[in-house]
Coordinates of C-alpha atoms in Angstrom, one line a residue:
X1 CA -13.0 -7.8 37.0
X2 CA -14.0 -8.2 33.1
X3 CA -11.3 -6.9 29.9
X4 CA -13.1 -4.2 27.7
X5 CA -11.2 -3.6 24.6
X6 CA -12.3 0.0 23.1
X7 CA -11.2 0.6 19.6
X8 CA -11.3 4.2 20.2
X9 CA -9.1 5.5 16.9
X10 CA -9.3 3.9 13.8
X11 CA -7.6 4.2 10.3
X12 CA -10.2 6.2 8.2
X13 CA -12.2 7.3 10.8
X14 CA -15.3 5.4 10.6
X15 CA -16.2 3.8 14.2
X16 CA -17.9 5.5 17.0
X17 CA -15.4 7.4 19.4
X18 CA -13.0 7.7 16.4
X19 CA -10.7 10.2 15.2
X20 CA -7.3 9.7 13.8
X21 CA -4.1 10.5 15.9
X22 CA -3.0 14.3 14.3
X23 CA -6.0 15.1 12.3
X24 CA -8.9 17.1 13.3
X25 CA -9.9 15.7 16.6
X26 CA -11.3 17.7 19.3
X27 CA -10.4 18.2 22.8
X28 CA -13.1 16.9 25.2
X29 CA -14.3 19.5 28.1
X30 CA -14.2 17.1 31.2
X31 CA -13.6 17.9 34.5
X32 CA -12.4 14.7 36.4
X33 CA -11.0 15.2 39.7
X34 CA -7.4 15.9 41.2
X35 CA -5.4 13.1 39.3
X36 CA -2.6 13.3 41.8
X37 CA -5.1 11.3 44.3
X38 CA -4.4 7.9 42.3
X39 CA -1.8 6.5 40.1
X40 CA -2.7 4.3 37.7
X41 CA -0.2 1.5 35.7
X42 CA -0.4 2.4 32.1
X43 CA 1.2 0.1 29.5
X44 CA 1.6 0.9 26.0
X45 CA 2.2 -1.9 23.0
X46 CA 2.7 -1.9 19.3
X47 CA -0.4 -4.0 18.2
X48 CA 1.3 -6.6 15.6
X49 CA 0.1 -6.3 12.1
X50 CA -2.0 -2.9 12.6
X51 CA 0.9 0.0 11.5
X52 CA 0.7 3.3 13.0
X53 CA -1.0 1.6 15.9
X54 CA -0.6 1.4 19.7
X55 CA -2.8 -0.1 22.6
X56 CA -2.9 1.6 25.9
X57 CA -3.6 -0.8 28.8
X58 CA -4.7 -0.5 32.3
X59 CA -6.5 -1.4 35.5
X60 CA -9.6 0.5 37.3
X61 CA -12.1 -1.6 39.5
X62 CA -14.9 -0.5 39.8
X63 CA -16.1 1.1 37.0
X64 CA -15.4 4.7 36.4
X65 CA -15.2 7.5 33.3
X66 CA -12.0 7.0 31.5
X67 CA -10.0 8.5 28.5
X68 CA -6.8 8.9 27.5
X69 CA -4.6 11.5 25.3
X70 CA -1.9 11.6 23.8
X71 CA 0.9 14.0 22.2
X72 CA 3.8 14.4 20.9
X73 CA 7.0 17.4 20.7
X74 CA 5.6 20.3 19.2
X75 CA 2.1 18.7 18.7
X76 CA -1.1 19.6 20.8
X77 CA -2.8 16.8 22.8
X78 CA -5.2 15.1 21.4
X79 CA -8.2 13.5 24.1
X80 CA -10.6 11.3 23.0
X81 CA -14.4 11.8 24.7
X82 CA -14.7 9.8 28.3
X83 CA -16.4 6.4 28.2
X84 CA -17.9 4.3 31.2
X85 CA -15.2 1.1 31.7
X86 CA -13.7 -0.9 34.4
X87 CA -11.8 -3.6 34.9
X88 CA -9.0 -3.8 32.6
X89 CA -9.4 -1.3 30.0
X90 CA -7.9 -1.3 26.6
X91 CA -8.0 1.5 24.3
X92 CA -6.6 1.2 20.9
X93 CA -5.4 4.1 19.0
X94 CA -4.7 4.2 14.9
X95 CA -3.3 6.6 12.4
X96 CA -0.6 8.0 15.1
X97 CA 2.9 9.1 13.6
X98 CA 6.0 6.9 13.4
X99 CA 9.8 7.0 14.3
X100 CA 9.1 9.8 17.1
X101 CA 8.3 9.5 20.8
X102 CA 4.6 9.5 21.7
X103 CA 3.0 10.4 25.2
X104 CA 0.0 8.6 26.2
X105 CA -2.0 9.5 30.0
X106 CA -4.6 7.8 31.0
X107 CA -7.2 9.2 32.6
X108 CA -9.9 7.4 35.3
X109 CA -12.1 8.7 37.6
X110 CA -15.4 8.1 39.9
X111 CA -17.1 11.3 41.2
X112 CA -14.0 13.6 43.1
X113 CA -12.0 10.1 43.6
X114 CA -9.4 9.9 40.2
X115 CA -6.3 8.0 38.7
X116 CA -4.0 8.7 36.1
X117 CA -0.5 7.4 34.2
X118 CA 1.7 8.4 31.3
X119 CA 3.9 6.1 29.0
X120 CA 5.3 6.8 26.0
X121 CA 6.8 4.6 22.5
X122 CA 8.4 4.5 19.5
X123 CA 6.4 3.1 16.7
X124 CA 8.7 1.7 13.9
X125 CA 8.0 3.0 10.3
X126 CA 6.5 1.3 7.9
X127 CA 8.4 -0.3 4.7
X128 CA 9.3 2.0 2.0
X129 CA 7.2 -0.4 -0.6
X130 CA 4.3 0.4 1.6
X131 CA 4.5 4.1 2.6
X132 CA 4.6 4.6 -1.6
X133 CA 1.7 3.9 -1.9
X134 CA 0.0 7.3 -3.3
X135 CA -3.7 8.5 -3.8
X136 CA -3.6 10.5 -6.5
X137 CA -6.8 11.2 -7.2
X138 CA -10.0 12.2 -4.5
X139 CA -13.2 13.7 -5.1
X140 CA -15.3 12.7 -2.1
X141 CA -18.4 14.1 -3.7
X142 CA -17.9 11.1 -6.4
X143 CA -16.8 8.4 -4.4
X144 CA -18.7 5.5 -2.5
X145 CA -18.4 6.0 1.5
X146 CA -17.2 2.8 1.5
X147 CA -13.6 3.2 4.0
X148 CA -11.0 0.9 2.7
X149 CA -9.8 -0.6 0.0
X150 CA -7.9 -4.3 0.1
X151 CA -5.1 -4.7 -1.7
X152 CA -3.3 -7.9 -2.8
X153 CA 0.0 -7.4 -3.1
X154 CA 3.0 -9.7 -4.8
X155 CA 6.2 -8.5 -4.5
X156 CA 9.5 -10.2 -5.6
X157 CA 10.7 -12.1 -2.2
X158 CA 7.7 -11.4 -0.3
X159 CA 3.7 -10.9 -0.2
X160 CA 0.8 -9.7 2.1
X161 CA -2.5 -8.6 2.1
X162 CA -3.4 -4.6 3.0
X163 CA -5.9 -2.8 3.8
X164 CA -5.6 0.8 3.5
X165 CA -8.3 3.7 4.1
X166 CA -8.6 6.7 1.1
X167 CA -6.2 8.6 2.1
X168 CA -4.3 5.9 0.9
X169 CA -2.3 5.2 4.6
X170 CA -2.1 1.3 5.3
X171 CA -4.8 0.5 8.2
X172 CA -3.7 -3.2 8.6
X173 CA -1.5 -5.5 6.7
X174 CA -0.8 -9.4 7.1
X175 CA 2.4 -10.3 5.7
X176 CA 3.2 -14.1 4.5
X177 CA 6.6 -16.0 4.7
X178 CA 9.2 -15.1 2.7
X179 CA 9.4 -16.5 -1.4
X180 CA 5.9 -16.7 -1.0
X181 CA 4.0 -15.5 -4.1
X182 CA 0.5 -14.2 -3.5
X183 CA -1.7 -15.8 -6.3
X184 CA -5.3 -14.4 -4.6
X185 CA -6.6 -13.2 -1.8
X186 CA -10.2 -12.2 -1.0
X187 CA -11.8 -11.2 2.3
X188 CA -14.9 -13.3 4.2
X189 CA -17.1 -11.2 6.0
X190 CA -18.9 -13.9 7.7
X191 CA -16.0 -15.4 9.1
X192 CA -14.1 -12.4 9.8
X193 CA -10.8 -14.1 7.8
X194 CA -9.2 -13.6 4.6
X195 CA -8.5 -16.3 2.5
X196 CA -5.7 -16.8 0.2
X197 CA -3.5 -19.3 -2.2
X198 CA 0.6 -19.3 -1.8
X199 CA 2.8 -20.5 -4.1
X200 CA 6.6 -20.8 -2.8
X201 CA 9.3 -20.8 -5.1
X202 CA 13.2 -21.8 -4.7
X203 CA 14.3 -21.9 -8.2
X204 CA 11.1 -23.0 -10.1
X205 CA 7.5 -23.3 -8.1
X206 CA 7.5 -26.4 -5.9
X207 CA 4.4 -26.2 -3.9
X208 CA 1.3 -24.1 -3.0
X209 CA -0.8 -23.3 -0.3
X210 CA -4.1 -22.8 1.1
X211 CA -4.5 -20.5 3.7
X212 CA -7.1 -18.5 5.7
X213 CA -6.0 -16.1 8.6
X214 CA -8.1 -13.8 10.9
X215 CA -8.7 -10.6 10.8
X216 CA -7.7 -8.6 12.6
X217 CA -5.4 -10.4 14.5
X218 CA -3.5 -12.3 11.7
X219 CA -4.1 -15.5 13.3
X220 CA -3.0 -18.2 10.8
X221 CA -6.6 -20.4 11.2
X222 CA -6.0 -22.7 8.0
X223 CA -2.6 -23.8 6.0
X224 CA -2.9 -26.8 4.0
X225 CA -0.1 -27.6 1.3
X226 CA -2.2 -28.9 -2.8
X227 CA -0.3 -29.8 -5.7
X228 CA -0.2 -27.4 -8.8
X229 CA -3.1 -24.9 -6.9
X230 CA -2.8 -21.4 -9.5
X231 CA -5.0 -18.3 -9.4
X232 CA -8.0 -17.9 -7.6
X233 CA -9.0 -19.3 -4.6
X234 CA -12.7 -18.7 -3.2
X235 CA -14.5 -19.2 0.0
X236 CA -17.5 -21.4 0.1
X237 CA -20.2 -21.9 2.7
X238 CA -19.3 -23.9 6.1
X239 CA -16.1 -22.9 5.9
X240 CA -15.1 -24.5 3.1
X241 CA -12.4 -23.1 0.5
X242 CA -12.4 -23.3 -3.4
X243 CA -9.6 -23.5 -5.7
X244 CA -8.5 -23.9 -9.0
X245 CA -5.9 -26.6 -10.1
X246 CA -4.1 -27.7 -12.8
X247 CA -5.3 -30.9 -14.7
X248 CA -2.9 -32.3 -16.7
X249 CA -3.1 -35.2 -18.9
X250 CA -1.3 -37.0 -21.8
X251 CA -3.6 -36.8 -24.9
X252 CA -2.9 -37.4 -29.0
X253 CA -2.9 -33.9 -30.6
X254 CA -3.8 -34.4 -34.3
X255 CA -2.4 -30.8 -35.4
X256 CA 1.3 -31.6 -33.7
X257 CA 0.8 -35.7 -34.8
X258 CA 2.0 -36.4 -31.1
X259 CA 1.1 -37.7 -27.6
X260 CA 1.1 -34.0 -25.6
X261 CA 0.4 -33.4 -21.8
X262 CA -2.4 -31.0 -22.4
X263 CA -3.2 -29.0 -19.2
X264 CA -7.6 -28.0 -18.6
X265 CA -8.6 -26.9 -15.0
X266 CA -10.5 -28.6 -12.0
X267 CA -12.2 -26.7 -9.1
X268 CA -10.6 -28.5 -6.0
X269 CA -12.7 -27.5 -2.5
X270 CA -11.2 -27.2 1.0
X271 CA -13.5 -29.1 3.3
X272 CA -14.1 -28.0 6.7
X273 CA -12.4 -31.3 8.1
X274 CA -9.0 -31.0 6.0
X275 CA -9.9 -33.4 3.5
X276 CA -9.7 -32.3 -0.6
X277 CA -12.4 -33.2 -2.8
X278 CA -12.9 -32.8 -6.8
X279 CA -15.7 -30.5 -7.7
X280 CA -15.4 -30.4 -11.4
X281 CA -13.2 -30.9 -14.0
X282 CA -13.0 -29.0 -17.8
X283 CA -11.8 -32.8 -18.8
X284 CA -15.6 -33.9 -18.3
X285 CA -16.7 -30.8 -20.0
X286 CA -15.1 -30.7 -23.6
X287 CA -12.9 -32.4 -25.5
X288 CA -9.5 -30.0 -26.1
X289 CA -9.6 -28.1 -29.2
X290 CA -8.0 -24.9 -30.7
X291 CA -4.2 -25.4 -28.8
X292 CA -1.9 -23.3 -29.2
X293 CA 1.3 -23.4 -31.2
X294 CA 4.3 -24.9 -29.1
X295 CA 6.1 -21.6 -29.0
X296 CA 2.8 -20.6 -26.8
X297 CA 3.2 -23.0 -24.4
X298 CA 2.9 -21.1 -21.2
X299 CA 2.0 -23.8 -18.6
X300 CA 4.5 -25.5 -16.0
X301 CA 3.4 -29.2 -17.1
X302 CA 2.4 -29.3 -20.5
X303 CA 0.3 -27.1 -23.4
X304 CA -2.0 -24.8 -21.8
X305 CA -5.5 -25.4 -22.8
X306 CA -8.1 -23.6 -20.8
X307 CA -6.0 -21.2 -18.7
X308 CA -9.0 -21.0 -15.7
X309 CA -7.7 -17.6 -14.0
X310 CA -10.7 -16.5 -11.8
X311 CA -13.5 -17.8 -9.5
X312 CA -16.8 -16.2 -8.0
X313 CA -19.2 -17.8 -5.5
X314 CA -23.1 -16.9 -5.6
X315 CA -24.9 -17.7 -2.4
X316 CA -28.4 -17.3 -4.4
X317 CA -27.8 -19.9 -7.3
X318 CA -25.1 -21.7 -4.8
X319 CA -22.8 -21.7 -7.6
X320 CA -19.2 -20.8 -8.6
X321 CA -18.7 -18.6 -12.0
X322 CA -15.7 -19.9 -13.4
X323 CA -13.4 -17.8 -15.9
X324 CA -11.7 -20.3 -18.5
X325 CA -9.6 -17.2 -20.5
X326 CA -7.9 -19.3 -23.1
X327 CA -11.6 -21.0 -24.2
X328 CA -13.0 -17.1 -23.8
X329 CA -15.8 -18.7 -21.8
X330 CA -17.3 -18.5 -18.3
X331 CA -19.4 -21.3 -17.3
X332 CA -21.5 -21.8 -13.9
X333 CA -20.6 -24.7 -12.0
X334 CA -23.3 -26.0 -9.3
X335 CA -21.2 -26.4 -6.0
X336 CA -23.3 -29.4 -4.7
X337 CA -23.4 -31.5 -7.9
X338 CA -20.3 -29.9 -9.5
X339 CA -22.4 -29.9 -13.2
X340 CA -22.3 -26.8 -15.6
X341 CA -25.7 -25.2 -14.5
X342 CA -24.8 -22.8 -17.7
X343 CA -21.7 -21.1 -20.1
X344 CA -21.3 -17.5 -20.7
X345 CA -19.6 -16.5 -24.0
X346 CA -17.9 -18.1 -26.9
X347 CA -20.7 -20.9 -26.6
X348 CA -23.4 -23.0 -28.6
X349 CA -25.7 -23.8 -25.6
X350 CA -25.5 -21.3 -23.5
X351 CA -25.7 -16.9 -23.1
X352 CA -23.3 -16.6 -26.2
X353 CA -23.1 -12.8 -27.1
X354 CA -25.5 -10.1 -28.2
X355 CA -25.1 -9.3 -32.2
X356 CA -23.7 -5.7 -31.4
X357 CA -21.7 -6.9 -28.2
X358 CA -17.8 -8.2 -28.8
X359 CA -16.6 -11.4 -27.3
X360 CA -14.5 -10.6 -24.3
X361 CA -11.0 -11.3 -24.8
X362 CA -8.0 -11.9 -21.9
X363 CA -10.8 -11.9 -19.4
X364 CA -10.1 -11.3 -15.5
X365 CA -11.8 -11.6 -12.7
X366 CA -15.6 -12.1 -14.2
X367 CA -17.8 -11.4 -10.8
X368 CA -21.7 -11.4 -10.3
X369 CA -23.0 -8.0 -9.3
X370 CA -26.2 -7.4 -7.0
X371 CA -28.3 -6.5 -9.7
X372 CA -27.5 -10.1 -11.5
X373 CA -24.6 -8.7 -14.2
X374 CA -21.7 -10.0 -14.9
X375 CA -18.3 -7.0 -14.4
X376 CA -15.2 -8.2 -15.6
X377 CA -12.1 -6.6 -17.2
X378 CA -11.3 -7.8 -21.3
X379 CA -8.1 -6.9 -22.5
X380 CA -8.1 -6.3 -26.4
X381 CA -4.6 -5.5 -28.4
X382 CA -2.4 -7.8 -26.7
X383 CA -0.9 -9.5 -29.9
X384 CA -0.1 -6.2 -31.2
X385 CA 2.0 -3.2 -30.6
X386 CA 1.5 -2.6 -27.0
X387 CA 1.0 0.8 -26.9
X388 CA -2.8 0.1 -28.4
X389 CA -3.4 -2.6 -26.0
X390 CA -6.2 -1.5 -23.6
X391 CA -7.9 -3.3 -20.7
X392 CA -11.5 -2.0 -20.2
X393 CA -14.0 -2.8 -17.3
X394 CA -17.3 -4.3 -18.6
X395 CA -20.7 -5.2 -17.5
X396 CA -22.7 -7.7 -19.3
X397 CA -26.6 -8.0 -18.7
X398 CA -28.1 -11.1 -19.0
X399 CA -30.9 -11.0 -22.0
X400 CA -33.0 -14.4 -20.7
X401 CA -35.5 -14.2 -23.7
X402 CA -32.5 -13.8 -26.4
X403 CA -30.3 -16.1 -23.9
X404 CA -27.4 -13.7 -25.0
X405 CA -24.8 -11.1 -23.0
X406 CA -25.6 -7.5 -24.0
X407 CA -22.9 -4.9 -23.0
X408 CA -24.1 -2.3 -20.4
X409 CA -21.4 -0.6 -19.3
X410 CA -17.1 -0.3 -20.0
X411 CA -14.8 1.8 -19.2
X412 CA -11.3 2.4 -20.4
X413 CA -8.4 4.7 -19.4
X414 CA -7.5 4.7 -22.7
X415 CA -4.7 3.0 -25.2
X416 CA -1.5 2.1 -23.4
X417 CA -3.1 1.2 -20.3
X418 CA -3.8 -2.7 -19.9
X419 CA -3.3 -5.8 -17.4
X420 CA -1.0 -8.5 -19.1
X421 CA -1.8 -10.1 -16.4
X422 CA -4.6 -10.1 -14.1
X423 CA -6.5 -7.1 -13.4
X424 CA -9.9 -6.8 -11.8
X425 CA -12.9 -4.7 -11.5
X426 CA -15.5 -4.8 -8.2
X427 CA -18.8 -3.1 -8.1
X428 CA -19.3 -0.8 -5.4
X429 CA -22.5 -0.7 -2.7
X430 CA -23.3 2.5 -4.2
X431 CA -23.1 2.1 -8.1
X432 CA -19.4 3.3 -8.7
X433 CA -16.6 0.1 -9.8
X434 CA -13.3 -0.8 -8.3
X435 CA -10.9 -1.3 -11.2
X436 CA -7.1 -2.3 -11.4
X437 CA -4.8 -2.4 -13.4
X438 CA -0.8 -3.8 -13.4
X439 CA 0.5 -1.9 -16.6
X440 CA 1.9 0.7 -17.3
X441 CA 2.1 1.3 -14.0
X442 CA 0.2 -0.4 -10.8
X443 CA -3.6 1.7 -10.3
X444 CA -6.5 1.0 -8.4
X445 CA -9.2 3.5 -9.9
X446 CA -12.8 4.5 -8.7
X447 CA -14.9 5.5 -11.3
X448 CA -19.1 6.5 -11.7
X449 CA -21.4 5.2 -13.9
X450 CA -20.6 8.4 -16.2
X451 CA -16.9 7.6 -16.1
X452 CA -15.8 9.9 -14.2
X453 CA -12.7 9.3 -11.8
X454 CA -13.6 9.4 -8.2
X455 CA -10.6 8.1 -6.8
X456 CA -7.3 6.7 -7.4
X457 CA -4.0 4.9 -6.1
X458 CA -1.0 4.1 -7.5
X459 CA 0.8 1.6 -5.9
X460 CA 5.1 0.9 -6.3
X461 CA 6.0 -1.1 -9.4
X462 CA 7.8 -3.4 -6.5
X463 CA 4.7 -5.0 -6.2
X464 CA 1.8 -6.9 -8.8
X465 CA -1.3 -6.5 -7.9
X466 CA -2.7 -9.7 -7.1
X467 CA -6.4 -8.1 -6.4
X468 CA -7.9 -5.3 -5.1
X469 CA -12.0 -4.9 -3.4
X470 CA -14.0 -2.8 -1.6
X471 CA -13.6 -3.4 2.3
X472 CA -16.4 -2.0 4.4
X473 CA -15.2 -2.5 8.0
X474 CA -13.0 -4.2 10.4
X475 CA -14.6 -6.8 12.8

């Protein structure tokens, strides 16, 4: 006998044989046999990390039609359309309802010869912090098709990553050990894994962590434990993992007529066999300049200098875009040689900006797009009253003649909505961009290319949004 795992219902609704549990799913005309000829073993589980989930198990040799259906009081049954399996076949079913008894019967049959079974479960609700999470905004007319949306999430004593579909319900969710805080977390399609950086906390931070788990079983495939790891963390080819690290060293500051451990950045890298290796360090870029005043001293081990906060891989240049906020500058770092290939901003050499385009300020998450742009998110108002602060999304498009960034595209939801910290925006596969923002409240919005709101998601103020992307499809 072989094991043939149908995924036969699906959060969303996007896979062949799909239809969520309670929504408009069709009964299937079949006509199998007698079922009282044949009894078959049915077994129904709660699959771990998928909510609102359930796989039905069981046995026919040889191969026959099968379906299943399933109900509960005062609901209709629902029947999914008959497939050709044998051996042991597993069937899993998404989107059902929570804290009331299900029915599930199984269905099997070859010709006037047929089996069935019934079982039933209990799935457990989810969390209150998760179920709040709202769409409050939908016009599918606007929207990309894209399914699901992953979301970061950092909550006070505990952090996961989610994935839920547009009508906002959580499709999958990975949770991490408790008093860990979710610094990033981003999703590798080629490996089928998300990857993310940890840092634990008793009274102060004390470590962080490198991890990569699998999707969609939750598999924990890579924990390794680096010193003074913050921010972003991006995966690199042959399995390798990128991440940015404090680099902290004791240097004479002129304006403060001491010796001062200054902190800049270094891009430490994974490798495939455990080991850690160096990649580049701002220390071999530039000399510090411009530090802040004591009172602004933000950093856990010394004055903050560079503040690196985000990092993007691009497979076509084989280079990592790195986002140093504090030096309002982005420069392109070759991942085989680790040397600036070019810098992006507030710069001499390199793409500094067009005359009628403003420096970006409080920068997050600066990402290549297809079309060879840069989309970030610039905050501007920040040392001000707060209720003029704004974050906008903004594309820059590379002049090459001029060598300068030229502003193609921001949008804004106005004063009084901002990131103080992070914030992101994504391009879409069909033109619209993924944008988030952590203040006033927690939103994840979809907008057009005309600005106009396609979608949105609040999410709980019990959580920070650590990141949010587009997420096509589960493997």
């Amino acid at each position: 006998m072989f094991q043939r795992r149908l995924v036969v219902a699906h959060c969303g609704g996007v896979l062949a044989l799909i239809c969520l549990a309670g929504s408009a799913c069709q009964a299937v005309e079949t006509e199998p046999a007698d079922p009282s000829e044949g009894v078959i073993e049915l077994t129904v589980e709660i699959v771990p990390m998928r909510p609102n989930s359930a796989l039905v198990s069981w046995t026919v040799d040889p191969l026959a039609m099968s379906t299943v259906s399933w109900s509960w009081e005062g609901s209709p049954a629902f029947e999914l359309p008959p497939v050709a399996a044998g051996g042991d076949v597993r069937m899993e079913l998404v989107g059902l309802p929570t804290d009331i008894e299900l029915w599930f019967v199984a269905h099997s049959w070859i010709g006037d010869t047929a089996w069935s079974g019934a079982a039933s479960i209990v799935l457990p609700p989810l969390a209150e912090d998760l179920q709040a999470i709202t769409v409050v905004a939908d016009e599918p007319d606007l929207r990309d098709p894209t399914p699901f949306v992953l979301l970061a999430l950092r909550g006070e004593r505990r952090s996961l990553v989610s994935i839920v579909d547009r009508a906002g319900r959580t499709c999958w969710f990975r949770p991490f050990e408790e008093l860990a805080g979710l610094w990033a977390a981003t999703y590798e399609a080629s490996s089928s894994s998300v990857v993310a950086l940890l840092e634990h906390y008793e009274s102060e931070r004390t470590s962080t962590t490198v991890v990569r788990v699998a999707m969609p079983g939750g598999e924990l495939l890579v924990e390794r434990e680096v010193e003074k790891a913050h921010h972003a963390v991006e995966p690199l080819p042959g399995g390798r993992i990128a991440f940015l690290v404090d680099d902290a060293r004791v240097i004479f500051v002129p304006e403060r007529d001491a010796e001062v451990q200054v902190v800049g950045d270094a891009i430490q890298v994974l490798e495939e066999d455990g080991s850690l290796t160096v990649l580049f360090s701002t220390w071999d870029w530039r000399e510090p300049e411009n530090l802040p005043p004591p009172e602004n001293d933000i950093s856990d081990y010394g004055v903050d200098w560079t503040h690196g906060n985000a990092l993007d891989y691009r497979a076509d240049r084989d280079s990592l875009l790195l986002s140093l906020r504090d030096a309002h500058v982005l420069l392109e770092i070759d991942v085989t040689t680790g040397e600036v290939i070019e810098e992006y901003g507030e710069t001499v050499d390199g793409y500094a900006m067009s005359p009628d385009t403003a420096l970006f300020v409080h920068q997050h998450d600066p990402n290549w797009t297809p079309e060879g742009s840069i989309l970030m998110v610039s905050t501007d108002g920040l040392d001000g009253n707060e209720a003029d602060a704004e974050t906008l999304a903004v594309e820059y498009t590379l002049d090459h003649e001029q060598r300068t960034l030229v502003e193609s595209w921001s949008f804004g939801a106005g004063p009084g909505v901002f990131s103080q910290t992070r914030g992101g925006a994504r391009r879409m596969p069909q033109g619209n961009t993924l944008i988030q923002w952590n203040t006033p409240a927690l939103q994840v919005w979809e907008v057009t290319p005309e600005g106009a709101l396609a979608w949105g998601l609040d999410v709980p103020e019990v959580w920070t949004l650590a990141g949010a992307e587009p997420f096509q499809s589960f493997p």
